[in-house]
PDB file of C-alpha atoms and ligand atoms in Angstrom:
ATOM      1  CA  UNK A   4       0.146   0.076   0.088  1.00  0.00           C
ATOM      2  CA  UNK A   5       1.351   3.421  -1.041  1.00  0.00           C
ATOM      3  CA  UNK A   6      -0.058   7.248  -1.194  1.00  0.00           C
ATOM      4  CA  UNK A   7      -0.509   8.635  -4.812  1.00  0.00           C
ATOM      5  CA  UNK A   8      -2.415  12.124  -5.219  1.00  0.00           C
ATOM      6  CA  UNK A   9      -3.844  11.434  -1.685  1.00  0.00           C
ATOM      7  CA  UNK A  10      -5.528   8.464  -2.887  1.00  0.00           C
ATOM      8  CA  UNK A  11      -4.119   4.659  -0.915  1.00  0.00           C
ATOM      9  CA  UNK A  12      -3.052   2.110  -3.708  1.00  0.00           C
ATOM     10  CA  UNK A  13      -4.297  -1.573  -3.985  1.00  0.00           C
ATOM     11  CA  UNK A  14      -7.059  -0.918  -1.534  1.00  0.00           C
ATOM     12  CA  UNK A  15     -11.061  -0.220  -2.550  1.00  0.00           C
ATOM     13  CA  UNK A  16     -11.685   3.085  -3.674  1.00  0.00           C
ATOM     14  CA  UNK A  17     -15.598   4.613  -3.789  1.00  0.00           C
ATOM     15  CA  UNK A  18     -15.264   8.288  -4.841  1.00  0.00           C
ATOM     16  CA  UNK A  19     -17.698  10.532  -2.808  1.00  0.00           C
ATOM     17  CA  UNK A  20     -18.925  13.656  -4.236  1.00  0.00           C
ATOM     18  CA  UNK A  21     -18.891  14.949  -0.558  1.00  0.00           C
ATOM     19  CA  UNK A  22     -15.971  17.042  -0.511  1.00  0.00           C
ATOM     20  CA  UNK A  23     -14.579  20.178  -1.466  1.00  0.00           C
ATOM     21  CA  UNK A  24     -10.712  21.945  -1.452  1.00  0.00           C
ATOM     22  CA  UNK A  25      -9.346  22.242   1.612  1.00  0.00           C
ATOM     23  CA  UNK A  26      -8.699  26.220   2.479  1.00  0.00           C
ATOM     24  CA  UNK A  27      -5.388  27.611   0.998  1.00  0.00           C
ATOM     25  CA  UNK A  28      -4.747  23.758  -0.087  1.00  0.00           C
ATOM     26  CA  UNK A  29      -3.516  23.245   3.593  1.00  0.00           C
ATOM     27  CA  UNK A  30      -2.223  20.426   4.173  1.00  0.00           C
ATOM     28  CA  UNK A  31      -3.804  18.025   7.014  1.00  0.00           C
ATOM     29  CA  UNK A  32      -2.287  18.108  10.434  1.00  0.00           C
ATOM     30  CA  UNK A  33      -4.841  16.005  12.626  1.00  0.00           C
ATOM     31  CA  UNK A  34      -6.152  12.643  12.789  1.00  0.00           C
ATOM     32  CA  UNK A  35      -9.855  12.148  13.958  1.00  0.00           C
ATOM     33  CA  UNK A  36     -11.060   8.311  14.392  1.00  0.00           C
ATOM     34  CA  UNK A  37     -14.483   7.634  14.273  1.00  0.00           C
ATOM     35  CA  UNK A  38     -17.116   5.012  14.310  1.00  0.00           C
ATOM     36  CA  UNK A  39     -20.093   3.810  11.974  1.00  0.00           C
ATOM     37  CA  UNK A  40     -22.326   1.286  11.485  1.00  0.00           C
ATOM     38  CA  UNK A  41     -25.602   1.149   9.575  1.00  0.00           C
ATOM     39  CA  UNK A  42     -28.044   0.398  10.644  1.00  0.00           C
ATOM     40  CA  UNK A  43     -26.139   0.925  13.942  1.00  0.00           C
ATOM     41  CA  UNK A  44     -24.922  -1.997  15.625  1.00  0.00           C
ATOM     42  CA  UNK A  45     -24.974  -4.029  12.399  1.00  0.00           C
ATOM     43  CA  UNK A  46     -22.003  -5.023   9.980  1.00  0.00           C
ATOM     44  CA  UNK A  47     -21.522  -5.823   6.728  1.00  0.00           C
ATOM     45  CA  UNK A  48     -23.489  -4.489   4.116  1.00  0.00           C
ATOM     46  CA  UNK A  49     -23.315  -1.690   1.019  1.00  0.00           C
ATOM     47  CA  UNK A  50     -24.971   1.205   3.268  1.00  0.00           C
ATOM     48  CA  UNK A  51     -21.846   2.997   4.843  1.00  0.00           C
ATOM     49  CA  UNK A  52     -20.644   3.238   1.109  1.00  0.00           C
ATOM     50  CA  UNK A  53     -24.009   4.203  -0.104  1.00  0.00           C
ATOM     51  CA  UNK A  54     -24.403   6.913   2.929  1.00  0.00           C
ATOM     52  CA  UNK A  55     -20.995   8.756   1.986  1.00  0.00           C
ATOM     53  CA  UNK A  56     -21.752   8.745  -1.669  1.00  0.00           C
ATOM     54  CA  UNK A  57     -25.183  10.148  -1.320  1.00  0.00           C
ATOM     55  CA  UNK A  58     -27.475   7.230  -2.477  1.00  0.00           C
ATOM     56  CA  UNK A  59     -28.579   5.732   0.732  1.00  0.00           C
ATOM     57  CA  UNK A  60     -32.049   4.803   0.229  1.00  0.00           C
ATOM     58  CA  UNK A  61     -34.027   6.344   2.924  1.00  0.00           C
ATOM     59  CA  UNK A  62     -36.844   3.368   2.655  1.00  0.00           C
ATOM     60  CA  UNK A  63     -34.383   0.564   3.268  1.00  0.00           C
ATOM     61  CA  UNK A  64     -34.665   0.709   6.881  1.00  0.00           C
ATOM     62  CA  UNK A  65     -36.210   3.032   9.429  1.00  0.00           C
ATOM     63  CA  UNK A  66     -32.926   4.572  10.348  1.00  0.00           C
ATOM     64  CA  UNK A  67     -32.143   5.618   6.893  1.00  0.00           C
ATOM     65  CA  UNK A  68     -34.666   8.072   6.776  1.00  0.00           C
ATOM     66  CA  UNK A  69     -33.158  10.526   8.901  1.00  0.00           C
ATOM     67  CA  UNK A  70     -29.833  10.390   7.314  1.00  0.00           C
ATOM     68  CA  UNK A  71     -30.162   9.487   3.774  1.00  0.00           C
ATOM     69  CA  UNK A  72     -29.905  13.346   3.411  1.00  0.00           C
ATOM     70  CA  UNK A  73     -26.794  14.084   5.076  1.00  0.00           C
ATOM     71  CA  UNK A  74     -23.835  15.220   2.921  1.00  0.00           C
ATOM     72  CA  UNK A  75     -21.078  13.176   5.043  1.00  0.00           C
ATOM     73  CA  UNK A  76     -17.846  10.898   4.328  1.00  0.00           C
ATOM     74  CA  UNK A  77     -14.629  10.256   5.888  1.00  0.00           C
ATOM     75  CA  UNK A  78     -11.678   9.756   3.828  1.00  0.00           C
ATOM     76  CA  UNK A  79     -11.432   6.547   4.758  1.00  0.00           C
ATOM     77  CA  UNK A  80     -13.428   3.356   6.492  1.00  0.00           C
ATOM     78  CA  UNK A  81     -11.914   0.259   8.150  1.00  0.00           C
ATOM     79  CA  UNK A  82     -14.672  -2.566   7.935  1.00  0.00           C
ATOM     80  CA  UNK A  83     -14.748  -5.435  10.970  1.00  0.00           C
ATOM     81  CA  UNK A  84     -12.646  -7.683   8.827  1.00  0.00           C
ATOM     82  CA  UNK A  85      -9.690  -4.980   8.072  1.00  0.00           C
ATOM     83  CA  UNK A  86     -10.600  -4.138   4.544  1.00  0.00           C
ATOM     84  CA  UNK A  87     -10.284  -0.537   3.818  1.00  0.00           C
ATOM     85  CA  UNK A  88     -12.381   1.626   1.509  1.00  0.00           C
ATOM     86  CA  UNK A  89     -11.267   5.170   0.677  1.00  0.00           C
ATOM     87  CA  UNK A  90     -14.240   7.935  -0.405  1.00  0.00           C
ATOM     88  CA  UNK A  91     -11.973  11.221  -0.616  1.00  0.00           C
ATOM     89  CA  UNK A  92      -8.070  12.070  -1.129  1.00  0.00           C
ATOM     90  CA  UNK A  93      -6.487  13.139   1.876  1.00  0.00           C
ATOM     91  CA  UNK A  94      -5.221  16.111   0.188  1.00  0.00           C
ATOM     92  CA  UNK A  95      -9.217  17.112  -0.118  1.00  0.00           C
ATOM     93  CA  UNK A  96     -11.572  18.067   2.668  1.00  0.00           C
ATOM     94  CA  UNK A  97     -14.182  15.332   3.140  1.00  0.00           C
ATOM     95  CA  UNK A  98     -16.966  16.303   5.486  1.00  0.00           C
ATOM     96  CA  UNK A  99     -16.518  13.848   8.569  1.00  0.00           C
ATOM     97  CA  UNK A 100     -16.181  15.887  11.365  1.00  0.00           C
ATOM     98  CA  UNK A 101     -19.269  18.481  11.107  1.00  0.00           C
ATOM     99  CA  UNK A 102     -18.878  21.357  13.921  1.00  0.00           C
ATOM    100  CA  UNK A 103     -15.868  20.846  16.319  1.00  0.00           C
ATOM    101  CA  UNK A 104     -12.759  22.039  17.788  1.00  0.00           C
ATOM    102  CA  UNK A 105      -9.703  20.936  18.039  1.00  0.00           C
ATOM    103  CA  UNK A 106      -7.259  23.034  20.452  1.00  0.00           C
ATOM    104  CA  UNK A 107      -8.664  26.324  19.877  1.00  0.00           C
ATOM    105  CA  UNK A 108      -8.900  25.856  16.200  1.00  0.00           C
ATOM    106  CA  UNK A 109     -13.071  25.752  14.623  1.00  0.00           C
ATOM    107  CA  UNK A 110     -13.993  23.672  11.392  1.00  0.00           C
ATOM    108  CA  UNK A 111     -11.597  20.616  11.951  1.00  0.00           C
ATOM    109  CA  UNK A 112     -12.270  19.512   8.360  1.00  0.00           C
ATOM    110  CA  UNK A 113     -10.014  22.256   7.067  1.00  0.00           C
ATOM    111  CA  UNK A 114      -7.395  20.330   8.517  1.00  0.00           C
ATOM    112  CA  UNK A 115      -7.801  17.172   9.702  1.00  0.00           C
ATOM    113  CA  UNK A 116      -7.915  13.794   8.133  1.00  0.00           C
ATOM    114  CA  UNK A 117     -10.929  11.052   9.093  1.00  0.00           C
ATOM    115  CA  UNK A 118     -11.052   7.482   9.568  1.00  0.00           C
ATOM    116  CA  UNK A 119     -13.840   5.450  10.117  1.00  0.00           C
ATOM    117  CA  UNK A 120     -14.206   2.124  12.190  1.00  0.00           C
ATOM    118  CA  UNK A 121     -17.175   0.000  10.961  1.00  0.00           C
ATOM    119  CA  UNK A 122     -18.235  -0.649  14.868  1.00  0.00           C
ATOM    120  CA  UNK A 123     -20.116   0.705  18.122  1.00  0.00           C
ATOM    121  CA  UNK A 124     -19.125   2.399  20.847  1.00  0.00           C
ATOM    122  CA  UNK A 125     -19.243  -0.575  23.262  1.00  0.00           C
ATOM    123  CA  UNK A 126     -18.125  -3.245  21.130  1.00  0.00           C
ATOM    124  CA  UNK A 127     -14.187  -4.071  21.016  1.00  0.00           C
ATOM    125  CA  UNK A 128     -12.953  -3.614  17.828  1.00  0.00           C
ATOM    126  CA  UNK A 129     -11.030  -6.335  15.585  1.00  0.00           C
ATOM    127  CA  UNK A 130      -7.446  -6.930  15.288  1.00  0.00           C
ATOM    128  CA  UNK A 131      -7.961  -6.262  11.513  1.00  0.00           C
ATOM    129  CA  UNK A 132      -9.367  -3.331  12.410  1.00  0.00           C
ATOM    130  CA  UNK A 133      -6.170  -1.722  14.482  1.00  0.00           C
ATOM    131  CA  UNK A 134      -3.822  -3.397  11.776  1.00  0.00           C
ATOM    132  CA  UNK A 135      -5.170  -1.784   9.079  1.00  0.00           C
ATOM    133  CA  UNK A 136      -5.817   1.578  11.260  1.00  0.00           C
ATOM    134  CA  UNK A 137      -1.714   1.330  12.242  1.00  0.00           C
ATOM    135  CA  UNK A 138      -0.653   0.970   8.450  1.00  0.00           C
ATOM    136  CA  UNK A 139      -3.013   3.734   7.123  1.00  0.00           C
ATOM    137  CA  UNK A 140      -1.654   6.223  10.048  1.00  0.00           C
ATOM    138  CA  UNK A 141       1.825   5.115   9.541  1.00  0.00           C
ATOM    139  CA  UNK A 142       1.462   6.146   6.078  1.00  0.00           C
ATOM    140  CA  UNK A 143      -0.348   9.619   7.042  1.00  0.00           C
ATOM    141  CA  UNK A 144       2.298  10.462   9.609  1.00  0.00           C
ATOM    142  CA  UNK A 145       5.081  10.048   6.618  1.00  0.00           C
ATOM    143  CA  UNK A 146       3.373  12.155   4.177  1.00  0.00           C
ATOM    144  CA  UNK A 147       1.314  14.468   6.227  1.00  0.00           C
ATOM    145  CA  UNK A 148       2.487  16.932   9.242  1.00  0.00           C
ATOM    146  CA  UNK A 149       0.621  15.009  11.660  1.00  0.00           C
ATOM    147  CA  UNK A 150       2.302  13.417  14.537  1.00  0.00           C
ATOM    148  CA  UNK A 151       1.164  11.015  16.970  1.00  0.00           C
ATOM    149  CA  UNK A 152       0.356  13.520  19.273  1.00  0.00           C
ATOM    150  CA  UNK A 153      -2.096  15.116  16.843  1.00  0.00           C
ATOM    151  CA  UNK A 154      -4.343  11.705  16.645  1.00  0.00           C
ATOM    152  CA  UNK A 155      -7.781  12.668  18.062  1.00  0.00           C
ATOM    153  CA  UNK A 156     -11.039  11.009  18.440  1.00  0.00           C
ATOM    154  CA  UNK A 157     -14.525  12.560  17.133  1.00  0.00           C
ATOM    155  CA  UNK A 158     -16.083  12.740  20.507  1.00  0.00           C
ATOM    156  CA  UNK A 159     -12.769  15.010  21.627  1.00  0.00           C
ATOM    157  CA  UNK A 160     -13.322  17.332  18.760  1.00  0.00           C
ATOM    158  CA  UNK A 161     -17.155  17.607  19.038  1.00  0.00           C
ATOM    159  CA  UNK A 162     -17.801  16.490  22.839  1.00  0.00           C
ATOM    160  CA  UNK A 163     -21.560  18.058  23.356  1.00  0.00           C
ATOM    161  CA  UNK A 164     -22.580  15.420  20.015  1.00  0.00           C
ATOM    162  CA  UNK A 165     -20.630  12.740  19.618  1.00  0.00           C
ATOM    163  CA  UNK A 166     -19.625   9.801  21.348  1.00  0.00           C
ATOM    164  CA  UNK A 167     -17.017   7.639  18.794  1.00  0.00           C
ATOM    165  CA  UNK A 168     -15.069   5.748  18.690  1.00  0.00           C
ATOM    166  CA  UNK A 169     -16.286   5.590  22.073  1.00  0.00           C
ATOM    167  CA  UNK A 170     -14.679   3.390  25.068  1.00  0.00           C
ATOM    168  CA  UNK A 171     -14.541   0.556  23.169  1.00  0.00           C
ATOM    169  CA  UNK A 172     -11.446   1.814  20.873  1.00  0.00           C
ATOM    170  CA  UNK A 173      -8.044   1.094  22.287  1.00  0.00           C
ATOM    171  CA  UNK A 174      -6.117   3.841  22.730  1.00  0.00           C
ATOM    172  CA  UNK A 175      -2.990   2.210  24.472  1.00  0.00           C
ATOM    173  CA  UNK A 176      -2.833  -0.588  21.877  1.00  0.00           C
ATOM    174  CA  UNK A 177      -3.168   1.830  18.990  1.00  0.00           C
ATOM    175  CA  UNK A 178      -0.225   3.735  20.311  1.00  0.00           C
ATOM    176  CA  UNK A 179       1.959   1.057  21.190  1.00  0.00           C
ATOM    177  CA  UNK A 180       1.051  -0.627  17.415  1.00  0.00           C
ATOM    178  CA  UNK A 181       2.118   2.923  15.849  1.00  0.00           C
ATOM    179  CA  UNK A 182       5.608   2.929  18.044  1.00  0.00           C
ATOM    180  CA  UNK A 183       6.431  -0.715  16.714  1.00  0.00           C
ATOM    181  CA  UNK A 184       5.287  -0.963  12.934  1.00  0.00           C
ATOM    182  CA  UNK A 185       6.410   0.724  10.538  1.00  0.00           C
ATOM    183  CA  UNK A 186       5.931  -0.574   6.472  1.00  0.00           C
TER     184      UNK A 186
HETATM  185 ZN1  LIG B  14     -17.506  10.616  14.094  1.00  0.00          ZN
END
């Protein structure tokens, strides 16, 4: 796996329209970890791709009616089996964080990369997910002005609105993998 024009190679690319240019072509300096599952608590299925590409059918599940209109996408998704899907070039501004603030600076989408883990706040993430997340993170650390101390959770930058990646996300384990692995 490599990076070319902000896209990971050798993974599944599903281009989303839910992005625009970063202001002044700013280089991303923050990594935001999220979780998502659609419907909530269910894994597999095409619905995350459909939401992030603006094609979620509102009537396919009762939960979808409320979210189908949202124009959202993360840069990447890591599925339960470790599969990596990319929706937006890391060089572009994906619409993942919403109203947010990191160390006094608002609008984190301007200067961050968003990675979703397929999961819930309470259920442990899989080893395959940690391995894939560490591999992607290593590439990002090499290519962008992100440092290990500038990796945060969605709940940290939008604490009144968001709880992901939740208590299930094992930050020490992730940091240990980052310290050990090099790709
Ligand atoms: Zn989130």
